[in-house]
Amino acid sequence: MMARPDAFLSRLERFGSIESTQPVVREWLEAGVPEVAVAVADEQTMGRGRQGRGWSAPPGTALLASAGFRPQNIQLGHAWRLAAIVALAMADAAEEVAGLKDATIWLKWPNDLVADAPDGRLVKLAGVLGESTSDGASGLVTTAIIGIGINADWPAGAFPPELRDSMTSLRELLGGRPIDRDALLDAWLARLEPRYEALRDGHFDAGGWTARQRTTGHGVEVDTGGSILTGTGVGVDPESGALLVRGRDGATQPVGSGEVVRCRVMTGNLSWR
């Protein structure tokens, strides 16, 4: 079903069960559909996250969406900011729709939305996946597709056994009360619009993005595929998007998201400063 576009959206289409929303939006952009184009699915049979990892949820339990952009004036080195504003808009929308306290939902660099479990662990609520194309001559982003999947109305009893200790949903954060995914979608788009308009005008909410980072002040273990970096997360670089890690020797090292296979945050009794 296609909803009537508004001033912000050129296309918004909802699907039942499809392989993934990412290739749908990619095809739209390749066909010349203007921004902002959004595909939403009740179920993805071939959803994926970073590093090609699979991502799936039972039908109707998650909000699964991809948004296609044609930003024109964003440098390729700042393409990560599109994923950042998508995540920030969802964090704000989820807290409001679910009636959660501010700062219940955090960002775990580079691409997850998380919450604190009662025992101090971090549990995953959502993941973000971005892809972009650029004009080689100008170095500007020509198209970008940002996918996000957030566990919304998913009861803990239906969590996959192998992931039960590492994930959560808005329903569970609310103590088992149901979540309206349509309300969540509307709230997310309403918060995404001003963030994107600001980004196109050259303004990025570096303060908001920095404040939401759960890595800051905690021990981190970063797997870059060739080595393991351990230390304390001391912030994020709003220019490059890199995680800043202070090692035990006191030196601070930036780690780019493209280098990372996995980032683990040590919380509770496992944290160090």
GROMACS .gro file of C-alpha atoms in nm, residues 42-265:
model
  224
   42ASP     CA    1   0.606  -0.608   0.841
   43GLU     CA    2   0.864  -0.881   0.788
   44GLN     CA    3   1.202  -0.917   0.617
   45THR     CA    4   1.307  -1.264   0.511
   46MET     CA    5   1.663  -1.162   0.419
   47GLY     CA    6   1.730  -0.865   0.644
   48ARG     CA    7   2.092  -0.798   0.728
   49GLY     CA    8   2.311  -0.587   0.951
   50ARG     CA    9   2.675  -0.482   0.941
   51GLN     CA   10   2.935  -0.726   0.810
   52GLY     CA   11   2.656  -0.917   0.631
   53ARG     CA   12   2.511  -1.053   0.955
   54GLY     CA   13   2.153  -1.175   0.934
   55TRP     CA   14   1.872  -0.983   1.104
   56SER     CA   15   1.515  -1.110   1.135
   57ALA     CA   16   1.208  -1.066   1.351
   58PRO     CA   17   0.865  -1.236   1.361
   59PRO     CA   18   0.601  -1.062   1.145
   60GLY     CA   19   0.456  -0.751   1.304
   61THR     CA   20   0.699  -0.731   1.596
   62ALA     CA   21   0.953  -0.478   1.464
   63LEU     CA   22   0.950  -0.152   1.272
   64LEU     CA   23   1.161  -0.227   0.964
   65ALA     CA   24   1.230   0.065   0.731
   66SER     CA   25   1.475   0.209   0.481
   67ALA     CA   26   1.496   0.574   0.382
   68GLY     CA   27   1.649   0.695   0.057
   69PHE     CA   28   1.815   1.036   0.032
   70ARG     CA   29   1.965   1.259  -0.241
   71PRO     CA   30   2.147   1.511  -0.019
   72GLN     CA   31   2.358   1.685  -0.291
   73ASN     CA   32   2.576   1.890  -0.055
   74ILE     CA   33   2.708   1.633   0.194
   75GLN     CA   34   3.069   1.524   0.160
   76LEU     CA   35   3.130   1.149   0.142
   77GLY     CA   36   3.332   1.175   0.463
   78HIS     CA   37   3.016   1.294   0.637
   79ALA     CA   38   2.783   1.029   0.493
   80TRP     CA   39   2.782   0.860   0.836
   81ARG     CA   40   2.585   1.156   0.968
   82LEU     CA   41   2.279   1.040   0.774
   83ALA     CA   42   2.279   0.716   0.972
   84ALA     CA   43   2.337   0.917   1.288
   85ILE     CA   44   2.030   1.139   1.239
   86VAL     CA   45   1.816   0.836   1.152
   87ALA     CA   46   1.923   0.673   1.479
   88LEU     CA   47   1.877   0.992   1.684
   89ALA     CA   48   1.530   1.050   1.539
   90MET     CA   49   1.430   0.693   1.625
   91ALA     CA   50   1.566   0.716   1.979
   92ASP     CA   51   1.363   1.033   2.040
   93ALA     CA   52   1.051   0.887   1.877
   94ALA     CA   53   1.074   0.556   2.065
   95GLU     CA   54   1.108   0.724   2.404
   96GLU     CA   55   0.804   0.942   2.337
   97VAL     CA   56   0.576   0.677   2.185
   98ALA     CA   57   0.666   0.423   2.454
   99GLY     CA   58   0.642   0.681   2.731
  100LEU     CA   59   0.997   0.613   2.847
  101LYS     CA   60   1.216   0.849   3.047
  102ASP     CA   61   1.467   1.058   2.853
  103ALA     CA   62   1.800   0.880   2.803
  104THR     CA   63   1.646   0.535   2.838
  105ILE     CA   64   1.769   0.460   2.488
  106TRP     CA   65   2.138   0.500   2.403
  107LEU     CA   66   2.354   0.472   2.095
  108LYS     CA   67   2.624   0.207   2.098
  109TRP     CA   68   2.885   0.307   1.846
  110PRO     CA   69   2.887   0.250   1.557
  111ASN     CA   70   2.533   0.143   1.466
  112ASP     CA   71   2.314   0.011   1.749
  113LEU     CA   72   2.042   0.150   1.972
  114VAL     CA   73   2.063  -0.007   2.318
  115ALA     CA   74   1.917   0.008   2.668
  116ASP     CA   75   2.044  -0.088   3.012
  117ALA     CA   76   1.927  -0.420   3.152
  118PRO     CA   77   1.854  -0.436   3.527
  119ASP     CA   78   2.183  -0.620   3.589
  120GLY     CA   79   2.387  -0.352   3.410
  121ARG     CA   80   2.428  -0.528   3.077
  122LEU     CA   81   2.359  -0.346   2.753
  123VAL     CA   82   2.081  -0.503   2.548
  124LYS     CA   83   2.021  -0.428   2.181
  125LEU     CA   84   1.701  -0.256   2.075
  126ALA     CA   85   1.773  -0.159   1.714
  127GLY     CA   86   2.034  -0.162   1.442
  128VAL     CA   87   2.115   0.080   1.160
  129LEU     CA   88   2.269   0.001   0.822
  130GLY     CA   89   2.380   0.261   0.568
  131GLU     CA   90   2.504   0.260   0.209
  132SER     CA   91   2.584   0.549  -0.021
  133THR     CA   92   2.704   0.647  -0.366
  134SER     CA   93   2.910   0.952  -0.450
  135ASP     CA   94   3.020   1.176  -0.733
  136GLY     CA   95   3.389   1.098  -0.768
  137ALA     CA   96   3.470   1.441  -0.905
  138SER     CA   97   3.311   1.646  -0.628
  139GLY     CA   98   3.335   1.397  -0.345
  140LEU     CA   99   2.969   1.459  -0.261
  141VAL     CA  100   2.713   1.196  -0.165
  142THR     CA  101   2.468   1.148  -0.452
  143THR     CA  102   2.241   0.889  -0.294
  144ALA     CA  103   2.221   0.724   0.046
  145ILE     CA  104   2.000   0.450   0.186
  146ILE     CA  105   1.972   0.413   0.562
  147GLY     CA  106   1.795   0.107   0.697
  148ILE     CA  107   1.677   0.071   1.054
  149GLY     CA  108   1.513  -0.216   1.238
  150ILE     CA  109   1.382  -0.159   1.590
  151ASN     CA  110   1.231  -0.427   1.811
  152ALA     CA  111   0.895  -0.275   1.889
  153ASP     CA  112   0.604  -0.503   1.985
  154TRP     CA  113   0.816  -0.816   2.038
  155PRO     CA  114   0.749  -1.009   2.363
  156ALA     CA  115   1.051  -1.154   2.542
  157GLY     CA  116   0.899  -1.501   2.532
  158ALA     CA  117   0.942  -1.498   2.153
  159PHE     CA  118   1.306  -1.382   2.151
  160PRO     CA  119   1.545  -1.631   1.987
  161PRO     CA  120   1.704  -1.837   2.267
  162GLU     CA  121   2.056  -1.758   2.149
  163LEU     CA  122   1.985  -1.381   2.163
  164ARG     CA  123   1.759  -1.363   2.468
  165ASP     CA  124   2.030  -1.229   2.698
  166SER     CA  125   2.154  -0.964   2.455
  167MET     CA  126   1.835  -0.805   2.315
  168THR     CA  127   1.522  -0.623   2.423
  169SER     CA  128   1.219  -0.449   2.271
  170LEU     CA  129   1.013  -0.140   2.343
  171ARG     CA  130   0.738  -0.371   2.466
  172GLU     CA  131   0.972  -0.520   2.725
  173LEU     CA  132   1.108  -0.180   2.830
  174LEU     CA  133   0.745  -0.090   2.900
  175GLY     CA  134   0.691  -0.396   3.116
  176GLY     CA  135   0.504  -0.596   2.852
  177ARG     CA  136   0.262  -0.332   2.726
  178PRO     CA  137   0.198  -0.330   2.348
  179ILE     CA  138   0.355  -0.078   2.112
  180ASP     CA  139   0.179   0.086   1.819
  181ARG     CA  140   0.421   0.054   1.525
  182ASP     CA  141   0.224   0.300   1.311
  183ALA     CA  142   0.255   0.565   1.582
  184LEU     CA  143   0.625   0.488   1.608
  185LEU     CA  144   0.670   0.527   1.231
  186ASP     CA  145   0.489   0.863   1.230
  187ALA     CA  146   0.690   0.989   1.527
  188TRP     CA  147   1.019   0.880   1.368
  189LEU     CA  148   0.946   1.055   1.038
  190ALA     CA  149   0.833   1.370   1.221
  191ARG     CA  150   1.167   1.384   1.404
  192LEU     CA  151   1.374   1.286   1.104
  193GLU     CA  152   1.249   1.575   0.889
  194PRO     CA  153   1.398   1.866   1.091
  195ARG     CA  154   1.722   1.674   1.151
  196TYR     CA  155   1.763   1.612   0.778
  197GLU     CA  156   1.673   1.968   0.684
  198ALA     CA  157   1.936   2.091   0.929
  199LEU     CA  158   2.195   1.850   0.788
  200ARG     CA  159   2.130   1.969   0.434
  201ASP     CA  160   2.188   2.323   0.561
  202GLY     CA  161   2.524   2.219   0.704
  203HIS     CA  162   2.419   2.169   1.067
  204PHE     CA  163   2.469   1.840   1.251
  205ASP     CA  164   2.352   1.781   1.608
  206ALA     CA  165   2.696   1.681   1.732
  207GLY     CA  166   2.597   1.750   2.091
  208GLY     CA  167   2.294   1.523   2.080
  209TRP     CA  168   2.485   1.249   1.901
  210THR     CA  169   2.771   1.269   2.151
  211ALA     CA  170   2.544   1.272   2.456
  212ARG     CA  171   2.365   0.953   2.351
  213GLN     CA  172   2.685   0.745   2.319
  214ARG     CA  173   2.695   0.458   2.569
  215THR     CA  174   3.060   0.389   2.499
  216THR     CA  175   3.169   0.712   2.667
  217GLY     CA  176   3.317   0.649   3.009
  218HIS     CA  177   3.305   0.271   2.974
  219GLY     CA  178   3.558   0.007   2.890
  220VAL     CA  179   3.546  -0.097   2.526
  221GLU     CA  180   3.688  -0.385   2.328
  222VAL     CA  181   3.705  -0.311   1.956
  223ASP     CA  182   3.767  -0.589   1.705
  224THR     CA  183   3.907  -0.446   1.383
  225GLY     CA  184   3.941  -0.782   1.214
  226GLY     CA  185   4.317  -0.785   1.247
  227SER     CA  186   4.360  -0.680   1.609
  228ILE     CA  187   4.173  -0.617   1.933
  229LEU     CA  188   4.190  -0.268   2.084
  230THR     CA  189   4.093  -0.233   2.450
  231GLY     CA  190   4.064   0.082   2.653
  232THR     CA  191   3.810   0.338   2.766
  233GLY     CA  192   3.570   0.515   2.534
  234VAL     CA  193   3.634   0.886   2.586
  235GLY     CA  194   3.402   1.025   2.320
  236VAL     CA  195   3.333   1.036   1.950
  237ASP     CA  196   3.470   1.265   1.682
  238PRO     CA  197   3.183   1.468   1.528
  239GLU     CA  198   3.394   1.538   1.219
  240SER     CA  199   3.496   1.184   1.121
  241GLY     CA  200   3.246   0.981   1.325
  242ALA     CA  201   3.532   0.786   1.483
  243LEU     CA  202   3.521   0.632   1.829
  244LEU     CA  203   3.788   0.775   2.058
  245VAL     CA  204   3.955   0.510   2.274
  246ARG     CA  205   4.203   0.587   2.548
  247GLY     CA  206   4.440   0.295   2.600
  248ARG     CA  207   4.596   0.185   2.923
  249ASP     CA  208   4.904   0.383   2.824
  250GLY     CA  209   4.698   0.704   2.831
  251ALA     CA  210   4.711   0.764   2.455
  252THR     CA  211   4.385   0.827   2.269
  253GLN     CA  212   4.329   0.654   1.938
  254PRO     CA  213   4.047   0.719   1.688
  255VAL     CA  214   3.878   0.413   1.537
  256GLY     CA  215   3.675   0.455   1.218
  257SER     CA  216   3.351   0.261   1.181
  258GLY     CA  217   3.470   0.108   0.854
  259GLU     CA  218   3.752  -0.064   1.040
  260VAL     CA  219   3.529  -0.233   1.299
  261VAL     CA  220   3.399  -0.588   1.300
  262ARG     CA  221   3.253  -0.560   1.651
  263CYS     CA  222   3.258  -0.317   1.943
  264ARG     CA  223   3.190  -0.450   2.291
  265VAL     CA  224   3.109  -0.222   2.584
   0.00000   0.00000   0.00000
